[in-house]
XYZ file of C-alpha atoms in Angstrom:
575
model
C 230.419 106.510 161.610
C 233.765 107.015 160.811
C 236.874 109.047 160.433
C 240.251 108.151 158.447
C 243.223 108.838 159.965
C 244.199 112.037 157.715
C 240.725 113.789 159.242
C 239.912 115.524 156.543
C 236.703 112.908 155.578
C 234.217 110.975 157.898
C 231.751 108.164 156.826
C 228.428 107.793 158.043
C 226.251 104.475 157.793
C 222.655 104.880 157.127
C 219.112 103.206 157.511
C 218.764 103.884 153.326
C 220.900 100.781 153.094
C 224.194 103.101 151.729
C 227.178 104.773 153.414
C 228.474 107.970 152.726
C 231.403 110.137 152.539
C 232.004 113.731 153.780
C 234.023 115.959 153.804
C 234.676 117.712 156.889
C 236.254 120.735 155.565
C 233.294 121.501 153.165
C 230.641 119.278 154.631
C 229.644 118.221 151.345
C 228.903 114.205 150.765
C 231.958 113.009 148.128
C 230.684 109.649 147.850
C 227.836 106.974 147.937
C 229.022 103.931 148.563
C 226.181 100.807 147.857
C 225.873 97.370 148.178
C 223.802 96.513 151.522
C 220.435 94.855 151.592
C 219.399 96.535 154.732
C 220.099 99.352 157.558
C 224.107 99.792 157.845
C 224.722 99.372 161.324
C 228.264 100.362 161.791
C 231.472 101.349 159.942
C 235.209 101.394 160.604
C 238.428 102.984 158.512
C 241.166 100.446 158.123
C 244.666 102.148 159.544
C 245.809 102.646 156.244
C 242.875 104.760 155.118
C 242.296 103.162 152.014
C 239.838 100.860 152.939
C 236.556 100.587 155.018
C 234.494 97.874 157.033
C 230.673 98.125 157.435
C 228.046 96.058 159.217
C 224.684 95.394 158.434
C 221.043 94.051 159.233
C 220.941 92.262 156.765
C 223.506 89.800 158.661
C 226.835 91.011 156.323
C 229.743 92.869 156.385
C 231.489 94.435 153.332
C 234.893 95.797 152.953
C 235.412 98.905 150.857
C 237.956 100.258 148.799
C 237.519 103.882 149.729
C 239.124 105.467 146.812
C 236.977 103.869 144.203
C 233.454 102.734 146.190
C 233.813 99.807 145.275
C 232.596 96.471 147.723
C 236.028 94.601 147.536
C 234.614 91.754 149.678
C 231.677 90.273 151.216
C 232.176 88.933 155.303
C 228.822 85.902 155.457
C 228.384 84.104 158.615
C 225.963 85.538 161.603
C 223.073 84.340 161.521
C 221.431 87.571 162.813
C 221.822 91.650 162.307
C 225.367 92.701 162.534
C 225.402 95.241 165.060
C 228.770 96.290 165.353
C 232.437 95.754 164.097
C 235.834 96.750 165.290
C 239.464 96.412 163.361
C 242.365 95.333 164.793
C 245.610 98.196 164.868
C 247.430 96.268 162.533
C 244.504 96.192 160.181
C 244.768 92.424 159.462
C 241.194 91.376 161.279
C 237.606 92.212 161.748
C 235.579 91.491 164.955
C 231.766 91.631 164.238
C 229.042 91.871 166.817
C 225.642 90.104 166.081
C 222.156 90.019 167.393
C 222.394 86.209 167.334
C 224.628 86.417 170.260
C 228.035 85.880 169.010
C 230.744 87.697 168.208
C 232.805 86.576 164.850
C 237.029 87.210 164.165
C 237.662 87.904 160.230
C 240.573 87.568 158.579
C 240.586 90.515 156.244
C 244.090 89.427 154.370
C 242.610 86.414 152.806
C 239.493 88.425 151.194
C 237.431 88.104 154.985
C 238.001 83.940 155.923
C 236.122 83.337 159.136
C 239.075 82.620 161.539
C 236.641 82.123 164.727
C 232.780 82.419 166.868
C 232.915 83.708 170.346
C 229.982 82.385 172.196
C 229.310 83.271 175.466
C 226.703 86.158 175.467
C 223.332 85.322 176.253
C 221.551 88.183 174.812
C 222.679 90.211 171.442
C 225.806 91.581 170.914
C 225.571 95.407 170.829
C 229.012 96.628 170.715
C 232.625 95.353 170.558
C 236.226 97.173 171.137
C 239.777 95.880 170.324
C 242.500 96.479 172.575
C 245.238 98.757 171.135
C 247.601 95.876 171.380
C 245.083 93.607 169.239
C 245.230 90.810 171.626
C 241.855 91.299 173.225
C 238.456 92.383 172.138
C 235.433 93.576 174.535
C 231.950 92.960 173.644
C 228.635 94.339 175.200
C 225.334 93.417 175.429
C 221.899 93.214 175.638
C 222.451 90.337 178.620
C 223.459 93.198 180.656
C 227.025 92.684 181.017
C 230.514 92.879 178.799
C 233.022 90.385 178.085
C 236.601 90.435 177.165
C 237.740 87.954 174.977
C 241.416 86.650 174.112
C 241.893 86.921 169.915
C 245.199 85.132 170.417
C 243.948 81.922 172.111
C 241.066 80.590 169.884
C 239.112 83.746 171.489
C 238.397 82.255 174.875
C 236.587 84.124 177.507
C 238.519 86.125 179.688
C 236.410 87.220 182.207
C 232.675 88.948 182.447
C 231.994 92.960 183.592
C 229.030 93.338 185.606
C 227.113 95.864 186.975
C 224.875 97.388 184.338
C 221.068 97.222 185.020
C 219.974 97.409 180.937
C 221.673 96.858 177.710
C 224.930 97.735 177.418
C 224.529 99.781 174.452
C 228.660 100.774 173.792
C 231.682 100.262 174.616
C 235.602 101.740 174.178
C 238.850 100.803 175.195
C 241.532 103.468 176.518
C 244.896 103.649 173.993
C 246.596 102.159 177.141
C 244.804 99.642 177.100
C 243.625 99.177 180.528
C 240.759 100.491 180.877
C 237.309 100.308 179.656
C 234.442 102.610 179.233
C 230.652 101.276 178.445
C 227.555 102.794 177.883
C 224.022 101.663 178.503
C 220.169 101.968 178.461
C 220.419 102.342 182.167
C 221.788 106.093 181.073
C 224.998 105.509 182.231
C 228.742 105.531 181.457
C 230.912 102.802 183.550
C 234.602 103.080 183.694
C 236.457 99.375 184.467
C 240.116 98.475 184.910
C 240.437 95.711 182.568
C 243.112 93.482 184.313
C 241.809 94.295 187.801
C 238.204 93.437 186.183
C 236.822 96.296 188.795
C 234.120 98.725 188.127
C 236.510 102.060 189.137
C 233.452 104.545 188.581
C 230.267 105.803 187.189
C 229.076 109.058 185.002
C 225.380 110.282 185.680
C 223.817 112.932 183.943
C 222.220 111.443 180.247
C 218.228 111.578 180.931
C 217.641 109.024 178.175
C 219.998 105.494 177.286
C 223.619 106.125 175.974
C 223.461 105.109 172.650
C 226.856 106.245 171.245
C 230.612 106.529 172.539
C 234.284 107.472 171.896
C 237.182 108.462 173.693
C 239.458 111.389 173.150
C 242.950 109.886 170.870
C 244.520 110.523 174.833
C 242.165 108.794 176.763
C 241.568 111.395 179.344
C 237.511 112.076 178.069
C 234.969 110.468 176.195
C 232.144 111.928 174.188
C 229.167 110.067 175.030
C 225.416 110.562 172.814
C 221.575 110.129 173.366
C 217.959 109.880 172.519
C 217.867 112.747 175.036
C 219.097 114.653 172.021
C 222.293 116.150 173.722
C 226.268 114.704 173.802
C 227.956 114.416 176.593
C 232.116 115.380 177.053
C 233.156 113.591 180.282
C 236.403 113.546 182.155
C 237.301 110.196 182.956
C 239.839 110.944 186.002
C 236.521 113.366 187.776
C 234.014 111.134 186.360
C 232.506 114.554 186.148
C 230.219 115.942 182.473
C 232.486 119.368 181.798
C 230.510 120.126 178.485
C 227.262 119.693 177.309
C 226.749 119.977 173.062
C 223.315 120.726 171.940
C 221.502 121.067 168.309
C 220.468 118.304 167.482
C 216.455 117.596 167.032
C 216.259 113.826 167.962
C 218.146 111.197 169.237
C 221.661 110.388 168.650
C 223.179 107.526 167.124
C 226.703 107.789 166.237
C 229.520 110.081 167.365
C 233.761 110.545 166.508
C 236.480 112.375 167.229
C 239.170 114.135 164.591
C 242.445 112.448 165.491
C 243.302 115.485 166.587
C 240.892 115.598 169.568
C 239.538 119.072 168.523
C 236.161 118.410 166.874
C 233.692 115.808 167.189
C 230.912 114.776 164.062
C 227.858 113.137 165.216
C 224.861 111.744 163.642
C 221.134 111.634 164.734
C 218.071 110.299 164.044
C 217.159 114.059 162.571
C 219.132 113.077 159.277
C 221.850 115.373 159.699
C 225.431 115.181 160.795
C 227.181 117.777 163.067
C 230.327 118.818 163.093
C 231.435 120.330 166.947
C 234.447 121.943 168.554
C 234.671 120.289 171.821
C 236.808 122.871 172.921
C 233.993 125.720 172.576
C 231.384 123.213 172.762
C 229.535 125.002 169.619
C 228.432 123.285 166.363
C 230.875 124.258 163.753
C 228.280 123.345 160.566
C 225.713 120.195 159.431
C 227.276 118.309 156.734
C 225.293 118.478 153.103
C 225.944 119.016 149.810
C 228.414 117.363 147.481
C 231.931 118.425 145.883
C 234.407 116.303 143.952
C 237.574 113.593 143.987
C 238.726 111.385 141.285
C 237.320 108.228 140.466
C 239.052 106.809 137.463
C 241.687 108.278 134.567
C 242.914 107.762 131.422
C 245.638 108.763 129.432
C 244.776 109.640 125.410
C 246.780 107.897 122.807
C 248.391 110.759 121.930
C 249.818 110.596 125.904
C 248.956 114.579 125.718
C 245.899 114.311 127.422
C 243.798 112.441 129.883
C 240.894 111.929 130.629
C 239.681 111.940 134.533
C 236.526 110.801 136.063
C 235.036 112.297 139.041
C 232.491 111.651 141.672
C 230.357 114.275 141.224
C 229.277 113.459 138.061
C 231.513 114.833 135.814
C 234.362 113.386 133.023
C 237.312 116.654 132.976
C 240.041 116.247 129.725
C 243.327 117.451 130.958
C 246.201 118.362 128.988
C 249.375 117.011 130.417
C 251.514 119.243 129.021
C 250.646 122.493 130.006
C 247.633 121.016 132.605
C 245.248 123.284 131.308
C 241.788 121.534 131.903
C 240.213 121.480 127.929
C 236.833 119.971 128.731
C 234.086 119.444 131.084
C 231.722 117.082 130.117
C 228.680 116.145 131.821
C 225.520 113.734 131.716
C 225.595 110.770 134.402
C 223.277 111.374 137.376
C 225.849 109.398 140.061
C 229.380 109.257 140.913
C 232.054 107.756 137.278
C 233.682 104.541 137.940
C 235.882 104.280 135.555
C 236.366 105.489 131.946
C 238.427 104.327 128.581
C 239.546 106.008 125.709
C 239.304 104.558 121.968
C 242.704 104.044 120.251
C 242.856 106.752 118.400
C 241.748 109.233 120.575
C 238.102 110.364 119.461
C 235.610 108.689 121.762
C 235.520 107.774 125.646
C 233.458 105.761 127.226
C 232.151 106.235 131.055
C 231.005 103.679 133.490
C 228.813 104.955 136.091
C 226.796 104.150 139.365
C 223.949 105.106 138.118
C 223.825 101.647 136.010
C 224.463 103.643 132.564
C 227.452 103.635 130.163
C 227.822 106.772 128.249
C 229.695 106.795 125.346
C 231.597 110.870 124.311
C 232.813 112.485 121.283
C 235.552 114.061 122.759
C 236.285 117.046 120.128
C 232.789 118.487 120.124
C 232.060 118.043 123.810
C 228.622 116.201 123.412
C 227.198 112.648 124.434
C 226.130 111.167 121.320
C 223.841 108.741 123.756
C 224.304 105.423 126.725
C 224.159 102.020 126.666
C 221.850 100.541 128.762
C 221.387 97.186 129.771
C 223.009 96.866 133.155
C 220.997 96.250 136.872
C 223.358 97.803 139.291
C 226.708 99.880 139.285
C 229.003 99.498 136.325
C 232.571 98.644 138.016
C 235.003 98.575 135.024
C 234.924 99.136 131.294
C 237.587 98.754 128.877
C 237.247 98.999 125.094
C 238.457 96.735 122.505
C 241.954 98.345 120.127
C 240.223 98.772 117.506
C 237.833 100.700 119.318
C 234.454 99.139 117.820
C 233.752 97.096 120.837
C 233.774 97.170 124.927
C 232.810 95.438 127.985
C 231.664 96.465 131.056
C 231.763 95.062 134.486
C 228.598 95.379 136.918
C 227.672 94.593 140.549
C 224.713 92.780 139.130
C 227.018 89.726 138.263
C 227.633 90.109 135.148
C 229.790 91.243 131.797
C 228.311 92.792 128.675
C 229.563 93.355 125.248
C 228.914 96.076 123.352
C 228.507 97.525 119.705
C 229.600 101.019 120.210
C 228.699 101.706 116.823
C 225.107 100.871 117.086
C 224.936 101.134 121.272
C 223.441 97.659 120.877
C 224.341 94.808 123.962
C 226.070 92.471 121.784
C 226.495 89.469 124.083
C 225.906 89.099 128.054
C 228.567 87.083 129.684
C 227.739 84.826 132.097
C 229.173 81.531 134.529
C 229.641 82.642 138.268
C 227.729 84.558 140.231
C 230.281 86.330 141.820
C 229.829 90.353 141.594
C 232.541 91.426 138.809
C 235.053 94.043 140.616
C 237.256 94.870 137.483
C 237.572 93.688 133.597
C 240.665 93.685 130.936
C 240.403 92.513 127.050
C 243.489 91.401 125.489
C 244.822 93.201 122.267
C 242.411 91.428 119.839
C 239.358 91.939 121.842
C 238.681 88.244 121.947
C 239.491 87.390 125.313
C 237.952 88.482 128.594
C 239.392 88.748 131.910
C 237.346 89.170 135.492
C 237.939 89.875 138.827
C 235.450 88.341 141.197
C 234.831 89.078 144.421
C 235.520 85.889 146.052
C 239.120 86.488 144.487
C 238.685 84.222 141.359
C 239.700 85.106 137.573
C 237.168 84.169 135.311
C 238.437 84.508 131.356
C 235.785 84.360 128.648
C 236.024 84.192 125.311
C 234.207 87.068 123.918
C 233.424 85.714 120.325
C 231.609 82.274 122.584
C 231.214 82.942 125.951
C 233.050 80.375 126.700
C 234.439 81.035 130.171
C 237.445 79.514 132.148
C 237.556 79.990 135.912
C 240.999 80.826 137.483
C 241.629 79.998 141.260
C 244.236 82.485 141.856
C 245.474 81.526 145.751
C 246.057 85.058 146.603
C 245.819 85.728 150.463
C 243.964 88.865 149.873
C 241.355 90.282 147.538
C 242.273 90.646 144.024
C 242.525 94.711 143.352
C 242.920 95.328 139.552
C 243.331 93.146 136.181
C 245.100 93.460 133.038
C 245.847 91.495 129.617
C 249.458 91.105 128.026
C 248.921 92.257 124.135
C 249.122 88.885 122.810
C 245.884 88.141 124.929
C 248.169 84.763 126.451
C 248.606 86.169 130.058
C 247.012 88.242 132.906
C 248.138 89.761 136.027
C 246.469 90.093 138.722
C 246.429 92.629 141.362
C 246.603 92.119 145.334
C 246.118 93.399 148.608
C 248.357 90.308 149.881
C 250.855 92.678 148.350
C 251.897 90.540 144.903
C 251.134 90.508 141.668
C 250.264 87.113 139.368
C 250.708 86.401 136.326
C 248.437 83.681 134.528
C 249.030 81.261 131.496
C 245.176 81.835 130.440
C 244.961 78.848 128.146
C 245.788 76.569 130.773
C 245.000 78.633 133.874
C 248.518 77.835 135.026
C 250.887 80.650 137.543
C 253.604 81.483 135.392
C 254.762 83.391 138.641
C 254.817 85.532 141.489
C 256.125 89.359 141.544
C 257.071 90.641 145.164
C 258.327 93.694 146.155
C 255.499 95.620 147.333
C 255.328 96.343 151.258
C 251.686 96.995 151.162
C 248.178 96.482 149.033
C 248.984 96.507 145.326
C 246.084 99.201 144.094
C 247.111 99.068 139.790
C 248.364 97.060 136.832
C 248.914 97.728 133.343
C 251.048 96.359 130.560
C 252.920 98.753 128.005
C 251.282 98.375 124.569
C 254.392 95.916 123.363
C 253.850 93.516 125.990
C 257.444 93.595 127.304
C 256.801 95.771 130.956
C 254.353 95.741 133.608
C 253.440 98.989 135.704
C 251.834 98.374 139.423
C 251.077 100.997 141.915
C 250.546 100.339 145.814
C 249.561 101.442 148.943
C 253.403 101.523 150.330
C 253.499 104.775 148.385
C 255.411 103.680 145.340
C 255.158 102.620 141.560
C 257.237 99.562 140.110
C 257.886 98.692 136.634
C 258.307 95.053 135.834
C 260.214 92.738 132.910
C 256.835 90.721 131.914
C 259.161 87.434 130.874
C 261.714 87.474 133.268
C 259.660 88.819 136.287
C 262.143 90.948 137.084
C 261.552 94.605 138.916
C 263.199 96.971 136.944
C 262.871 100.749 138.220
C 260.458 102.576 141.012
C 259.106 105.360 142.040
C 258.014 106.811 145.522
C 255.610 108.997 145.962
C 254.680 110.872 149.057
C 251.589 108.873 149.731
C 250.163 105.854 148.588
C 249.975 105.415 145.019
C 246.314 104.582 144.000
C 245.819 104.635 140.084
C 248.551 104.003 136.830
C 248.285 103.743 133.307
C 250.726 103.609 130.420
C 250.449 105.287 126.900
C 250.301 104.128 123.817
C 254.049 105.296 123.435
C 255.325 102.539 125.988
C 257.208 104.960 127.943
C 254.525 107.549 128.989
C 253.352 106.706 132.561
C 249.699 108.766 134.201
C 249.659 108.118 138.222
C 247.769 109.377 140.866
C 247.951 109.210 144.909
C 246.171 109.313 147.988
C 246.107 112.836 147.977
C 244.463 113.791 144.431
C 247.807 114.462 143.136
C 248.956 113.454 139.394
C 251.961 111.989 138.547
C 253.287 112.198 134.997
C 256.991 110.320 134.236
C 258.765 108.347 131.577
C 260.023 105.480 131.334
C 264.122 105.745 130.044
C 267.027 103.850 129.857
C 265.420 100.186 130.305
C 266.446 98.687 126.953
């Protein structure tokens, strides 16, 4: 379980193979995110909040892009259950914990390269910690002892913590950085001085193995949970338990704290999650139920309107003008992906997580009926200009073209078996463009299915597509901060647009091919001259800047950030 840095959400891993996200205000679940084979083990927020790591059993990790669901990125290598994962503070690598004794250093920049194996551990790997500095990570396991490990020489093997008499179950580090507290099946805390490599004391009172930890964000008490049902708040100076927190109805397998230190969520074994003020020492409420954030939008042709997607369900038409909300329209059973508009204005089309597109008359309200053909989550849709046509993206590896006249699956497009993240069609609907997981453009020619593969070189994983007009270039999207553009008949880099400070989250192209719009994590928008690759103009926001489209006008821009929050501008004085 996790909690991003704003506090207002937490994520919880699950045995049903999914995560989820809550919201602590509410304690309704906002999102389901899907993509493991097996039990998640463990998950961890990214500093920038924006993006999520999460172990598994079924030997994976996954990285997450929080605002959309969507698996980004797939982390292969141990050979065994991942049992744990920790990020570095600078949010550049992931250090995963394994049952088949090792301990693995990601590189999450380059779309999650394998940068190292620590091997040292004789038993599994139960839990890992990364100094606040980054420059040293400390594992425990099932071998009884803990080991801290230097990330910035190869990760050699600093020195072994003894002292245990089970499995060391947990393990956290102090924001100091020198000191260490573990957890084990011997139903005990230990607290060690990490340079001193001394065992400085040890908290009694659990009745059952410690099976979750965390330390307040000052490092003066950890919150410690059990199978004996109960959490534990200790003071790390006494060694002494000052508060015991009681409710749940089985053992407990997961617990954080708010960054503000005042409340605690933990998860158990009873399928709930709690929500505590450590203060008081009282539950506050169990987390259930569901309420809404925005998945995808769309500006209308007329640039009046716009259509938004949310996750519980439900497609909202705003007007932009007066942002009166016109229509509610409702149908899909999971959380909307993503949505397009026809050109002029009549139809939308939703892609959903329930595996169904649904296709909307958008006067009268009403689904006239879905278009089914997909395995697994639709990811991206976009529909062809004039508006007889689209293709959706899907987490079961493929494309599909569609007659949106007849709802009939036209054509399925085929020739990687990467999972397809996001899709753009060029002006004349003929040509295709991809975004893989493993960070590859594939372009297909719709009327074939002939398909070109495009090796982009980006350093991190590819975040959004789109087409120029003319259907002759693409640019891609990154989280190494740039954006690409293509030559797709030759598969050539035309060039390289920099500028961003941070992940690059949206692209589009204005409808005469001559600027490009990007929005990015560093809280800004920049518009860009497509032939020169000049930037042009930006806008800041006052948090990161997460979706953009452009009108069919040119100059109308539709923007959202981090926060929910719609931006509406135009672009003037350019020419």
């Amino acid at each position: 379980m996790a909690i991003p840095a704003d506090g207002h959400r937490a994520i919880s891993a699950s045995a049903d193979h999914t995560l989820q996200v809550w919201d602590l205000e509410t304690g309704h679940s906002i999102r389901t995110l899907r993509g493991h084979a097996d039990v998640v083990t463990a998950v961890v927020v990214a500093p920038d909040g924006l993006r999520a790591v999460s172990a598994s059993a079924d030997c994976t990790l996954r990285v997450w892009d929080l605002e959309t669901g969507r698996s980004v990125c797939t982390l292969q290598g141990h050979a065994g259950a991942v049992n744990a994962l920790a990020v570095t503070p600078d949010g550049l690598r992931a250090v995963s914990a394994s049952a088949d004794h090792t301990l693995r250093v990601w590189d999450l920049e380059s779309g999650g390269r394998l940068v190292c194996t620590l091997r040292g551990h004789t038993g599994a790997v139960n839990a890992v910690a990364v100094t606040p500095d980054g420059r040293r990570a400390l594992s425990a396991s099932a071998d009884h002892t803990l080991r801290v490990w230097d990330l910035e020489n190869g990760g050699s093997s600093v020195c072994t913590l003894q002292g245990h008499m089970a499995w060391v179950t947990a393990v956290a580090v102090t924001p100091d950085g020198r000191r260490a507290v573990s957890g084990s099946a011997d139903h005990t805390l230990r607290v060690w001085d990490i340079e001193r490599r001394q065992l400085l004391r040890t908290l009694e009172g659990h009745t059952n193995s410690v099976t979750a930890l965390v330390l307040m964000p000052d490092g003066s008490r950890a919150v410690s949970g059990s199978p004996d049902h109960t959490l534990r708040v200790w003071d790390l100076k006494t060694g002494q338990s000052v508060r015991t927190l009681a409710g749940h109805t089985d053992w407990i397998t997961a617990v954080v704290v708010t960054p503000d230190g005042r409340h605690a969520v933990s998860a158990s074994a009873d399928h709930t999650l709690r929500l505590w003020d450590i203060k008081r020492g009282q539950s506050v409420h169990t987390l259930a139920g569901q309420t809404e954030g925005i998945t995808a939008l769309m500006p209308m042709p007329t640039g009046r309107c716009a259509a938004m997607a949310s996750d519980a369900h439900l497609l909202r038409i705003w007007d932009l003008e007066s942002g009166d909300l016109l229509r509610v329209l409702a149908g899909h059973t999971d959380w909307i992906t993503a949505v397009a508009v026809t050109p002029e204005g009549s139809r939308a089309l939703s892609a959903s997580a329930d595996g169904m597109l649904r296709l909307w008359e958008l006067e009268a309200g009403r689904s006239p009926g879905t278009l089914a053909g997909h395995t697994d989550v639709i990811s991206a849709v976009a529909i062809t200009p004039g508006g007889r046509r689209a293709l959706s993206a899907s987490a079961d590896g493929t494309l599909r073209l569609w007659d949106l006249e007849t709802g009939r699956s036209l054509r399925t497009l085929a020739g990687q078996t990467d999972v397809v993240t996001a899709v753009a069609m060029s002006a004349d609907g003929r040509c295709a463009v991809g975004v893989c997981e493993s960070g590859v453009l594939v372009a297909w020619d719709s009327a074939t299915g002939d398909t070109r593969r495009i090796h982009t070189g980006h350093t991190g994983w590819i975040t959004a597509v789109a087409v120029t007009p003319d259907g002759c270039r693409a640019l891609s999207a990154s989280a190494d901060h740039t954006l690409r553009m293509w030559d797709l008949e030759t598969g050539q880099l035309v060039r390289t647009l920099t500028g961003h400070k941070d992940l690059v989250t949206a692209v589009a192209v204005t409808p005469d091919g001559r600027r490009a719009l990007s929005a990015s994590a560093d809280h800004t928008l920049r518009v860009w001259d497509v032939e020169s690759g000049n930037h042009l103009a930006g806008f800041s926001g006052e948090g990161p800047m997460l979706r953009c489209a452009v009108a069919p006008d040119g100059r109308t821009i539709f923007a959202r950030d981090k926060s929910g929050r719609g931006h509406c501008l135009r672009l003037e004085g350019l020419d």
